[in-house]
Amino acid sequence: MFEHDDHSVNRRGFLQTGAMAGASALALGSSTAVLADDAAARKVIVPTRVLGRTGVEVSILNQGTWKSESLNRILRFAYANGIRYFDTAKSYGSEPGIGQWFQAMPEVRKSIFLVTKDHPNTPKDMIARLDQRLAALKTDYVDLFFIHGIGAGYPIDSTDWPKSKELKDTIAAIKKSGKAKFVGFSCHDAKRAEYLEAAAEGKLVDAIMVQNTAWLDKNTRLNKALDACHKAGIGLISMKQIAGPNPETFLAEVPKHAPDLMAKGLTPYGALLHAIWTDERFASVCVSMRNTDQVSENSRAAKAFAPLKAAELESVRQSFLASRPSLCADCHGQCAEAGGTKAALGDITRYLTYYERHGFRGDAKRQFAALSPEARDWSGANLEAAREACPSKLDFASLLPRVERDLA
Ligand code: SF4
């Protein structure tokens, strides 16, 4: 999955960063010296990558925003730490705070890449929704406008939207208006491989932000869909990097399994970011950094980025496996095959994760109920064999009784 290098880290931005933060340290491959040099690190912008065929260089780390009392401080701190890509959405409640920032510092608007999102009822509905978003943001354009979380939550089947004529006409109208430079969608739906395939086929959208894991099996449908999008020039942005395990459990495991990365001065989350950035198909990673420590640590990790070696990547993956993940990572279903069952073990465990970790309790129950009786019946399955076959080593013997208790 790492053979693609069309969207490699922008060399100019990377070398400028290195020059200001300690070029000799970078040349020698020592990120520790860079991380130690706080004052210099704060002065430079984080490295950039080109966002697909848009040709725009975006920060490899982007600030996910949300409504909070600290928003104003976080925005300014992220900017001061070199982040030039900010992500918001109607539902995050952070647009008014970002608008206030623009009013207080008008020079900021043109120097950042601004993304917002909304839930249109149809592709054409994006046009009116975009006007509302601009009013909330107190700006006359955004760089990228997303259909937010395309998938099961939409009132009508949206699977074909990414290749529809209606979306094509809508994107043309939006670009002509100058209100958004680029258009795409975000997606963390179970069927995200299908949405990405449609996008690659349609070649209409400029960018997609997608739930991602650094350990996606290269033979999975989702991985192939990511390849197809990348090949089609669609910019890719990673999100929800630790959607499967309990984040705290995962972060506690990283120092045990990846001591070499800790010795480089990375935090556990920084190690995960390096694993994600090692996949050069992704131009940027969206992280909802909630305090200034997280902004400092992650922007320093970005400035010190160098692709992980295979053994380092494996050490982060081992941390992930040790954190007892519950979310299916989207392979072709070898768990059920190995366990000798027709039960949709991947879907079932995905719904359990939505219920337990993501707070979508009603949706999780509804989606579970919508499965056929056969897909819900794991009786007689060899759960240990299923676990052994699963690339994420999901512990079905522990997870499925919770499904029985909470979703059935
Ligand atoms: S083997 Fe694991 S990743 Fe593959 S479908 Fe089953 S649960 Fe999902």
Short mmCIF file of C-alpha atoms and ligand atoms in Angstrom, two decimals:
data_model
loop_
_atom_site.label_atom_id
_atom_site.label_comp_id
_atom_site.label_asym_id
_atom_site.label_seq_id
_atom_site.Cartn_x
_atom_site.Cartn_y
_atom_site.Cartn_z
CA MET A 1 0.00 0.00 0.00
CA PHE A 2 3.00 2.35 0.10
CA GLU A 3 4.12 2.09 -3.48
CA HIS A 4 2.57 5.38 -4.56
CA ASP A 5 4.74 8.43 -4.42
CA ASP A 6 3.01 10.96 -6.67
CA HIS A 7 1.89 12.99 -3.66
CA SER A 8 5.09 12.75 -1.68
CA VAL A 9 5.90 15.25 1.04
CA ASN A 10 6.60 18.56 -0.58
CA ARG A 11 10.37 18.68 -0.69
CA ARG A 12 10.61 22.45 -0.64
CA GLY A 13 8.38 22.81 2.42
CA PHE A 14 10.11 19.92 4.10
CA LEU A 15 13.60 21.27 3.53
CA GLN A 16 12.59 24.76 4.61
CA THR A 17 11.27 23.25 7.80
CA GLY A 18 14.48 21.35 8.26
CA ALA A 19 16.60 24.39 7.57
CA MET A 20 14.93 26.42 10.25
CA ALA A 21 14.55 23.67 12.80
CA GLY A 22 17.93 22.07 12.35
CA ALA A 23 18.82 20.95 8.84
CA SER A 24 21.80 18.91 9.87
CA ALA A 25 19.71 16.93 12.34
CA LEU A 26 17.19 16.11 9.63
CA ALA A 27 19.87 15.21 7.13
CA LEU A 28 21.24 12.75 9.65
CA GLY A 29 17.75 11.36 10.23
CA SER A 30 17.68 12.48 13.85
CA SER A 31 14.24 13.82 14.70
CA THR A 32 15.12 14.15 18.40
CA ALA A 33 17.17 17.27 17.80
CA VAL A 34 14.33 18.80 15.81
CA LEU A 35 11.77 18.01 18.47
CA ALA A 36 13.97 19.49 21.15
CA ASP A 37 14.25 22.79 19.34
CA ASP A 38 10.87 24.18 20.37
CA ALA A 39 11.45 27.82 19.57
CA ALA A 40 12.60 27.14 16.03
CA ALA A 41 9.88 24.58 15.44
CA ARG A 42 7.15 27.07 16.30
CA LYS A 43 8.41 29.52 13.70
CA VAL A 44 7.90 27.37 10.63
CA ILE A 45 4.87 25.95 8.92
CA VAL A 46 4.28 22.23 8.96
CA PRO A 47 5.26 20.34 5.76
CA THR A 48 2.81 20.23 2.89
CA ARG A 49 1.65 17.74 0.31
CA VAL A 50 -0.22 18.35 -2.90
CA LEU A 51 -3.93 17.59 -2.58
CA GLY A 52 -4.50 15.49 -5.67
CA ARG A 53 -5.23 17.22 -8.93
CA THR A 54 -6.21 20.44 -7.17
CA GLY A 55 -2.47 21.19 -7.19
CA VAL A 56 -2.85 22.96 -3.84
CA GLU A 57 -0.24 22.31 -1.18
CA VAL A 58 -1.92 21.60 2.14
CA SER A 59 -0.51 21.05 5.63
CA ILE A 60 -0.01 17.34 6.26
CA LEU A 61 -1.63 17.96 9.67
CA ASN A 62 -4.95 19.75 9.78
CA GLN A 63 -6.80 21.14 12.75
CA GLY A 64 -10.24 19.62 13.29
CA THR A 65 -12.40 22.16 15.13
CA TRP A 66 -15.39 21.99 17.44
CA LYS A 67 -17.46 24.39 19.53
CA SER A 68 -15.70 25.15 22.80
CA GLU A 69 -14.58 28.00 25.01
CA SER A 70 -10.98 27.33 24.00
CA LEU A 71 -11.65 27.45 20.25
CA ASN A 72 -10.27 30.97 19.73
CA ARG A 73 -7.05 30.11 21.55
CA ILE A 74 -6.63 26.79 19.75
CA LEU A 75 -7.14 28.36 16.32
CA ARG A 76 -4.50 31.01 16.94
CA PHE A 77 -2.12 28.54 18.57
CA ALA A 78 -2.44 26.08 15.69
CA TYR A 79 -1.78 28.89 13.22
CA ALA A 80 1.25 30.05 15.23
CA ASN A 81 2.53 26.47 15.19
CA GLY A 82 2.44 26.40 11.41
CA ILE A 83 -0.86 24.66 10.65
CA ARG A 84 -2.48 26.16 7.55
CA TYR A 85 -5.43 23.79 7.07
CA PHE A 86 -8.56 24.10 9.21
CA ASP A 87 -11.54 21.76 9.14
CA THR A 88 -15.05 22.60 10.30
CA ALA A 89 -18.70 21.64 9.60
CA LYS A 90 -22.16 22.95 10.31
CA SER A 91 -22.67 20.29 12.95
CA TYR A 92 -19.41 21.04 14.79
CA GLY A 93 -20.64 24.47 15.86
CA SER A 94 -17.19 25.98 15.27
CA GLU A 95 -17.94 28.07 12.19
CA PRO A 96 -18.99 31.22 14.13
CA GLY A 97 -15.77 31.08 16.16
CA ILE A 98 -13.72 30.75 12.99
CA GLY A 99 -15.66 33.70 11.53
CA GLN A 100 -14.74 35.80 14.57
CA TRP A 101 -11.10 34.86 14.06
CA PHE A 102 -11.26 36.10 10.46
CA GLN A 103 -12.81 39.36 11.60
CA ALA A 104 -10.09 39.89 14.20
CA MET A 105 -7.27 38.79 11.85
CA PRO A 106 -8.42 39.28 8.22
CA GLU A 107 -4.97 38.38 6.91
CA VAL A 108 -5.49 34.78 8.09
CA ARG A 109 -8.23 33.87 5.63
CA LYS A 110 -6.11 33.87 2.50
CA SER A 111 -3.20 32.08 4.12
CA ILE A 112 -5.15 29.00 5.22
CA PHE A 113 -6.95 26.14 3.50
CA LEU A 114 -10.49 26.21 4.89
CA VAL A 115 -12.86 23.24 4.68
CA THR A 116 -16.45 23.01 5.80
CA LYS A 117 -19.21 20.44 5.38
CA ASP A 118 -22.98 20.06 5.43
CA HIS A 119 -25.66 17.43 4.95
CA PRO A 120 -27.48 18.25 1.69
CA ASN A 121 -30.69 16.38 0.90
CA THR A 122 -29.61 16.12 -2.73
CA PRO A 123 -26.40 17.07 -4.55
CA LYS A 124 -28.08 20.25 -5.85
CA ASP A 125 -28.99 21.23 -2.29
CA MET A 126 -25.26 21.83 -1.71
CA ILE A 127 -25.58 25.19 -3.46
CA ALA A 128 -27.99 26.66 -0.90
CA ARG A 129 -26.17 24.97 2.00
CA LEU A 130 -22.89 26.52 0.94
CA ASP A 131 -24.40 30.02 1.22
CA GLN A 132 -25.39 29.22 4.81
CA ARG A 133 -21.91 27.98 5.65
CA LEU A 134 -20.29 31.10 4.21
CA ALA A 135 -22.61 33.30 6.26
CA ALA A 136 -21.70 31.39 9.43
CA LEU A 137 -17.98 31.60 8.62
CA LYS A 138 -18.12 35.28 7.68
CA THR A 139 -16.17 34.70 4.50
CA ASP A 140 -17.09 34.79 0.83
CA TYR A 141 -15.41 31.51 -0.11
CA VAL A 142 -14.12 28.23 1.27
CA ASP A 143 -11.33 26.22 -0.27
CA LEU A 144 -13.14 22.90 -0.06
CA PHE A 145 -16.79 22.06 0.55
CA PHE A 146 -17.72 18.53 1.59
CA ILE A 147 -20.91 16.51 1.63
CA HIS A 148 -20.63 15.56 5.29
CA GLY A 149 -20.42 11.87 6.18
CA ILE A 150 -22.03 10.57 2.99
CA GLY A 151 -23.62 7.20 3.67
CA ALA A 152 -26.36 5.49 5.63
CA GLY A 153 -27.56 8.60 7.46
CA TYR A 154 -28.83 10.23 4.25
CA PRO A 155 -32.56 10.30 3.50
CA ILE A 156 -32.14 8.76 0.06
CA ASP A 157 -29.61 6.30 -1.29
CA SER A 158 -26.53 8.41 -2.04
CA THR A 159 -24.27 5.63 -3.32
CA ASP A 160 -24.28 6.97 -6.88
CA TRP A 161 -23.99 10.64 -6.00
CA PRO A 162 -20.21 10.75 -6.56
CA LYS A 163 -20.70 9.89 -10.24
CA SER A 164 -24.07 11.52 -10.88
CA LYS A 165 -24.87 14.20 -13.43
CA GLU A 166 -26.60 16.18 -10.69
CA LEU A 167 -23.36 16.35 -8.71
CA LYS A 168 -21.40 17.21 -11.85
CA ASP A 169 -23.73 20.16 -12.58
CA THR A 170 -23.69 21.21 -8.92
CA ILE A 171 -19.90 21.22 -8.74
CA ALA A 172 -19.75 23.26 -11.95
CA ALA A 173 -22.22 25.80 -10.53
CA ILE A 174 -20.36 26.06 -7.22
CA LYS A 175 -17.00 26.55 -8.87
CA LYS A 176 -18.43 29.12 -11.26
CA SER A 177 -19.80 31.07 -8.30
CA GLY A 178 -16.35 31.13 -6.70
CA LYS A 179 -17.90 30.25 -3.33
CA ALA A 180 -15.89 27.02 -3.05
CA LYS A 181 -12.74 26.26 -4.99
CA PHE A 182 -13.11 22.51 -4.64
CA VAL A 183 -15.86 20.02 -3.80
CA GLY A 184 -15.83 16.54 -2.31
CA PHE A 185 -17.21 14.41 0.50
CA SER A 186 -16.25 12.94 3.83
CA CYS A 187 -17.11 9.32 4.57
CA HIS A 188 -16.86 6.89 7.46
CA ASP A 189 -19.68 4.67 6.29
CA ALA A 190 -19.40 0.88 6.27
CA LYS A 191 -19.83 1.11 2.49
CA ARG A 192 -17.09 3.67 2.03
CA ALA A 193 -15.28 1.48 -0.48
CA GLU A 194 -18.35 1.76 -2.75
CA TYR A 195 -18.44 5.54 -2.39
CA LEU A 196 -14.76 5.78 -3.22
CA GLU A 197 -15.17 3.50 -6.23
CA ALA A 198 -18.00 5.71 -7.49
CA ALA A 199 -15.82 8.78 -6.98
CA ALA A 200 -12.90 7.26 -8.88
CA GLU A 201 -15.25 6.29 -11.70
CA GLY A 202 -17.01 9.65 -11.81
CA LYS A 203 -13.84 11.75 -11.52
CA LEU A 204 -16.05 14.63 -10.34
CA VAL A 205 -14.97 15.29 -6.76
CA ASP A 206 -11.67 16.95 -5.97
CA ALA A 207 -11.07 15.46 -2.53
CA ILE A 208 -12.35 12.88 -0.05
CA MET A 209 -11.81 12.72 3.70
CA VAL A 210 -12.14 9.11 4.79
CA GLN A 211 -11.91 7.02 7.93
CA ASN A 212 -8.56 5.35 7.67
CA THR A 213 -6.24 2.91 9.32
CA ALA A 214 -2.51 2.65 8.76
CA TRP A 215 -2.75 -1.14 8.49
CA LEU A 216 -5.29 -1.68 5.76
CA ASP A 217 -4.68 -4.97 4.02
CA LYS A 218 -3.59 -4.25 0.46
CA ASN A 219 -6.07 -6.77 -0.97
CA THR A 220 -9.13 -5.17 0.59
CA ARG A 221 -11.78 -3.52 -1.52
CA LEU A 222 -11.25 -0.29 0.41
CA ASN A 223 -7.52 -0.25 -0.25
CA LYS A 224 -8.12 -0.81 -3.94
CA ALA A 225 -10.69 1.99 -3.93
CA LEU A 226 -8.14 4.31 -2.30
CA ASP A 227 -5.68 3.37 -5.03
CA ALA A 228 -8.27 4.12 -7.71
CA CYS A 229 -9.05 7.53 -6.20
CA HIS A 230 -5.38 8.36 -5.88
CA LYS A 231 -4.80 7.35 -9.49
CA ALA A 232 -7.76 9.51 -10.56
CA GLY A 233 -6.11 12.50 -8.88
CA ILE A 234 -8.64 12.78 -6.06
CA GLY A 235 -6.98 14.30 -2.99
CA LEU A 236 -7.23 12.05 0.08
CA ILE A 237 -7.42 13.15 3.69
CA SER A 238 -7.25 10.69 6.57
CA MET A 239 -9.56 10.88 9.59
CA LYS A 240 -10.68 8.79 12.58
CA GLN A 241 -7.32 7.06 12.71
CA ILE A 242 -8.10 5.23 15.95
CA ALA A 243 -11.79 4.58 15.46
CA GLY A 244 -11.47 0.89 16.35
CA PRO A 245 -9.74 0.51 19.72
CA ASN A 246 -10.23 2.53 22.85
CA PRO A 247 -7.89 5.48 22.08
CA GLU A 248 -6.42 5.60 25.59
CA THR A 249 -5.68 1.87 25.55
CA PHE A 250 -4.02 2.19 22.17
CA LEU A 251 -1.88 5.16 23.20
CA ALA A 252 -0.80 3.34 26.36
CA GLU A 253 0.37 0.40 24.27
CA VAL A 254 2.56 2.39 21.86
CA PRO A 255 5.52 2.97 24.25
CA LYS A 256 5.59 -0.78 25.01
CA HIS A 257 5.69 -1.84 21.37
CA ALA A 258 7.44 1.10 19.69
CA PRO A 259 10.22 2.20 22.07
CA ASP A 260 12.42 3.22 19.13
CA LEU A 261 9.85 5.80 18.04
CA MET A 262 9.56 7.11 21.60
CA ALA A 263 13.36 7.42 21.69
CA LYS A 264 13.11 9.71 18.66
CA GLY A 265 11.07 12.07 20.81
CA LEU A 266 7.67 11.21 19.35
CA THR A 267 4.57 10.96 21.49
CA PRO A 268 2.39 7.84 21.05
CA TYR A 269 -0.04 9.84 18.92
CA GLY A 270 2.89 11.30 16.98
CA ALA A 271 4.00 7.75 16.20
CA LEU A 272 0.53 7.01 14.83
CA LEU A 273 0.66 10.16 12.71
CA HIS A 274 4.01 9.09 11.28
CA ALA A 275 2.46 5.73 10.41
CA ILE A 276 -0.41 7.46 8.58
CA TRP A 277 1.88 9.91 6.76
CA THR A 278 4.02 7.01 5.59
CA ASP A 279 1.14 6.21 3.22
CA GLU A 280 1.82 8.88 0.61
CA ARG A 281 -1.62 8.60 -0.91
CA PHE A 282 -2.88 10.79 1.93
CA ALA A 283 -2.17 14.49 1.60
CA SER A 284 -3.25 15.40 5.12
CA VAL A 285 -4.51 14.00 8.41
CA CYS A 286 -7.40 15.61 10.27
CA VAL A 287 -6.93 15.65 14.03
CA SER A 288 -9.28 17.26 16.50
CA MET A 289 -6.59 18.70 18.76
CA ARG A 290 -8.26 19.84 21.94
CA ASN A 291 -5.51 21.61 23.83
CA THR A 292 -2.29 23.46 23.14
CA ASP A 293 -0.13 20.51 24.22
CA GLN A 294 -1.70 18.35 21.51
CA VAL A 295 -1.22 21.09 18.92
CA SER A 296 2.45 21.51 19.93
CA GLU A 297 3.19 17.79 19.97
CA ASN A 298 1.45 16.98 16.71
CA SER A 299 2.80 19.95 14.76
CA ARG A 300 6.31 19.07 15.96
CA ALA A 301 5.70 15.48 14.86
CA ALA A 302 4.72 16.81 11.42
CA LYS A 303 7.84 18.94 11.18
CA ALA A 304 10.00 15.94 12.11
CA PHE A 305 8.26 13.50 9.76
CA ALA A 306 10.25 10.90 7.90
CA PRO A 307 8.62 7.76 6.49
CA LEU A 308 8.60 4.84 8.93
CA LYS A 309 10.60 1.76 8.14
CA ALA A 310 8.66 -1.50 7.87
CA ALA A 311 9.72 -2.60 11.38
CA GLU A 312 8.64 0.72 12.88
CA LEU A 313 5.30 0.55 11.13
CA GLU A 314 4.85 -2.98 12.42
CA SER A 315 5.62 -1.82 15.98
CA VAL A 316 2.75 0.70 15.79
CA ARG A 317 0.49 -2.00 14.35
CA GLN A 318 1.36 -4.29 17.25
CA SER A 319 0.27 -1.48 19.62
CA PHE A 320 -3.02 -1.38 17.75
CA LEU A 321 -3.52 -5.14 18.02
CA ALA A 322 -2.66 -5.10 21.73
CA SER A 323 -5.39 -2.52 22.35
CA ARG A 324 -8.07 -5.08 21.55
CA PRO A 325 -9.73 -3.33 18.60
CA SER A 326 -13.40 -3.91 17.93
CA LEU A 327 -13.89 -2.28 14.53
CA CYS A 328 -13.76 -4.36 11.40
CA ALA A 329 -10.99 -3.04 9.16
CA ASP A 330 -12.78 -3.97 5.95
CA CYS A 331 -11.22 -7.04 4.47
CA HIS A 332 -13.09 -9.45 2.24
CA GLY A 333 -14.51 -11.40 5.18
CA GLN A 334 -12.00 -14.13 5.91
CA CYS A 335 -13.17 -14.22 9.54
CA ALA A 336 -16.51 -15.78 8.61
CA GLU A 337 -14.86 -18.14 6.14
CA ALA A 338 -12.36 -19.35 8.76
CA GLY A 339 -15.02 -19.55 11.45
CA GLY A 340 -17.33 -21.65 9.27
CA THR A 341 -20.28 -19.30 9.59
CA LYS A 342 -22.52 -17.20 7.35
CA ALA A 343 -22.75 -14.54 10.06
CA ALA A 344 -21.56 -11.08 8.96
CA LEU A 345 -18.96 -10.90 11.73
CA GLY A 346 -17.33 -7.76 10.32
CA ASP A 347 -20.62 -5.82 10.09
CA ILE A 348 -21.78 -7.00 13.50
CA THR A 349 -18.61 -5.89 15.25
CA ARG A 350 -18.68 -2.60 13.35
CA TYR A 351 -22.17 -1.90 14.70
CA LEU A 352 -21.00 -2.79 18.20
CA THR A 353 -18.20 -0.21 17.86
CA TYR A 354 -20.71 2.42 16.73
CA TYR A 355 -22.78 1.55 19.81
CA GLU A 356 -20.00 1.41 22.38
CA ARG A 357 -17.45 3.94 21.14
CA HIS A 358 -19.05 6.35 18.69
CA GLY A 359 -22.32 7.09 20.50
CA PHE A 360 -24.56 6.05 17.58
CA ARG A 361 -26.70 3.71 19.65
CA GLY A 362 -29.96 3.97 17.71
CA ASP A 363 -28.25 3.65 14.33
CA ALA A 364 -26.21 0.68 15.52
CA LYS A 365 -29.34 -1.17 16.65
CA ARG A 366 -31.20 -0.32 13.45
CA GLN A 367 -28.35 -1.50 11.24
CA PHE A 368 -27.99 -4.71 13.22
CA ALA A 369 -31.75 -5.36 12.97
CA ALA A 370 -31.59 -4.78 9.20
CA LEU A 371 -29.22 -7.74 8.73
CA SER A 372 -30.78 -11.02 7.60
CA PRO A 373 -31.36 -13.66 10.32
CA GLU A 374 -28.53 -15.71 8.79
CA ALA A 375 -26.12 -12.76 8.95
CA ARG A 376 -26.96 -12.28 12.63
CA ASP A 377 -26.55 -15.92 13.61
CA TRP A 378 -23.03 -16.87 14.71
CA SER A 379 -24.07 -19.97 16.63
CA GLY A 380 -21.69 -22.85 15.98
CA ALA A 381 -18.97 -20.55 14.60
CA ASN A 382 -15.37 -21.28 15.48
CA LEU A 383 -14.63 -17.87 16.98
CA GLU A 384 -10.98 -18.58 17.72
CA ALA A 385 -10.34 -19.51 14.08
CA ALA A 386 -12.22 -16.39 13.02
CA ARG A 387 -10.02 -14.27 15.26
CA GLU A 388 -6.87 -15.86 13.95
CA ALA A 389 -7.90 -15.08 10.35
CA CYS A 390 -8.79 -11.45 11.05
CA PRO A 391 -6.01 -8.93 10.24
CA SER A 392 -7.16 -6.83 13.21
CA LYS A 393 -7.38 -9.91 15.46
CA LEU A 394 -10.86 -9.00 16.65
CA ASP A 395 -11.71 -10.99 19.76
CA PHE A 396 -15.09 -12.29 18.62
CA ALA A 397 -15.54 -14.47 21.73
CA SER A 398 -15.51 -11.33 23.84
CA LEU A 399 -17.30 -9.00 21.40
CA LEU A 400 -20.25 -11.10 20.29
CA PRO A 401 -21.82 -11.60 23.75
CA ARG A 402 -21.89 -7.78 23.98
CA VAL A 403 -23.70 -7.69 20.65
CA GLU A 404 -26.23 -10.13 22.07
CA ARG A 405 -26.67 -7.95 25.14
CA ASP A 406 -26.78 -4.50 23.52
CA LEU A 407 -27.90 -4.80 19.92
CA ALA A 408 -30.12 -7.87 19.67
S1 SF4 B 1 -11.57 -10.63 9.15
FE1 SF4 B 1 -11.59 -8.81 10.49
S2 SF4 B 1 -11.28 -7.11 9.09
FE2 SF4 B 1 -11.91 -8.86 7.84
S3 SF4 B 1 -14.17 -8.75 7.66
FE3 SF4 B 1 -13.69 -10.02 9.43
S4 SF4 B 1 -13.72 -8.58 11.15
FE4 SF4 B 1 -13.48 -7.34 9.31
#
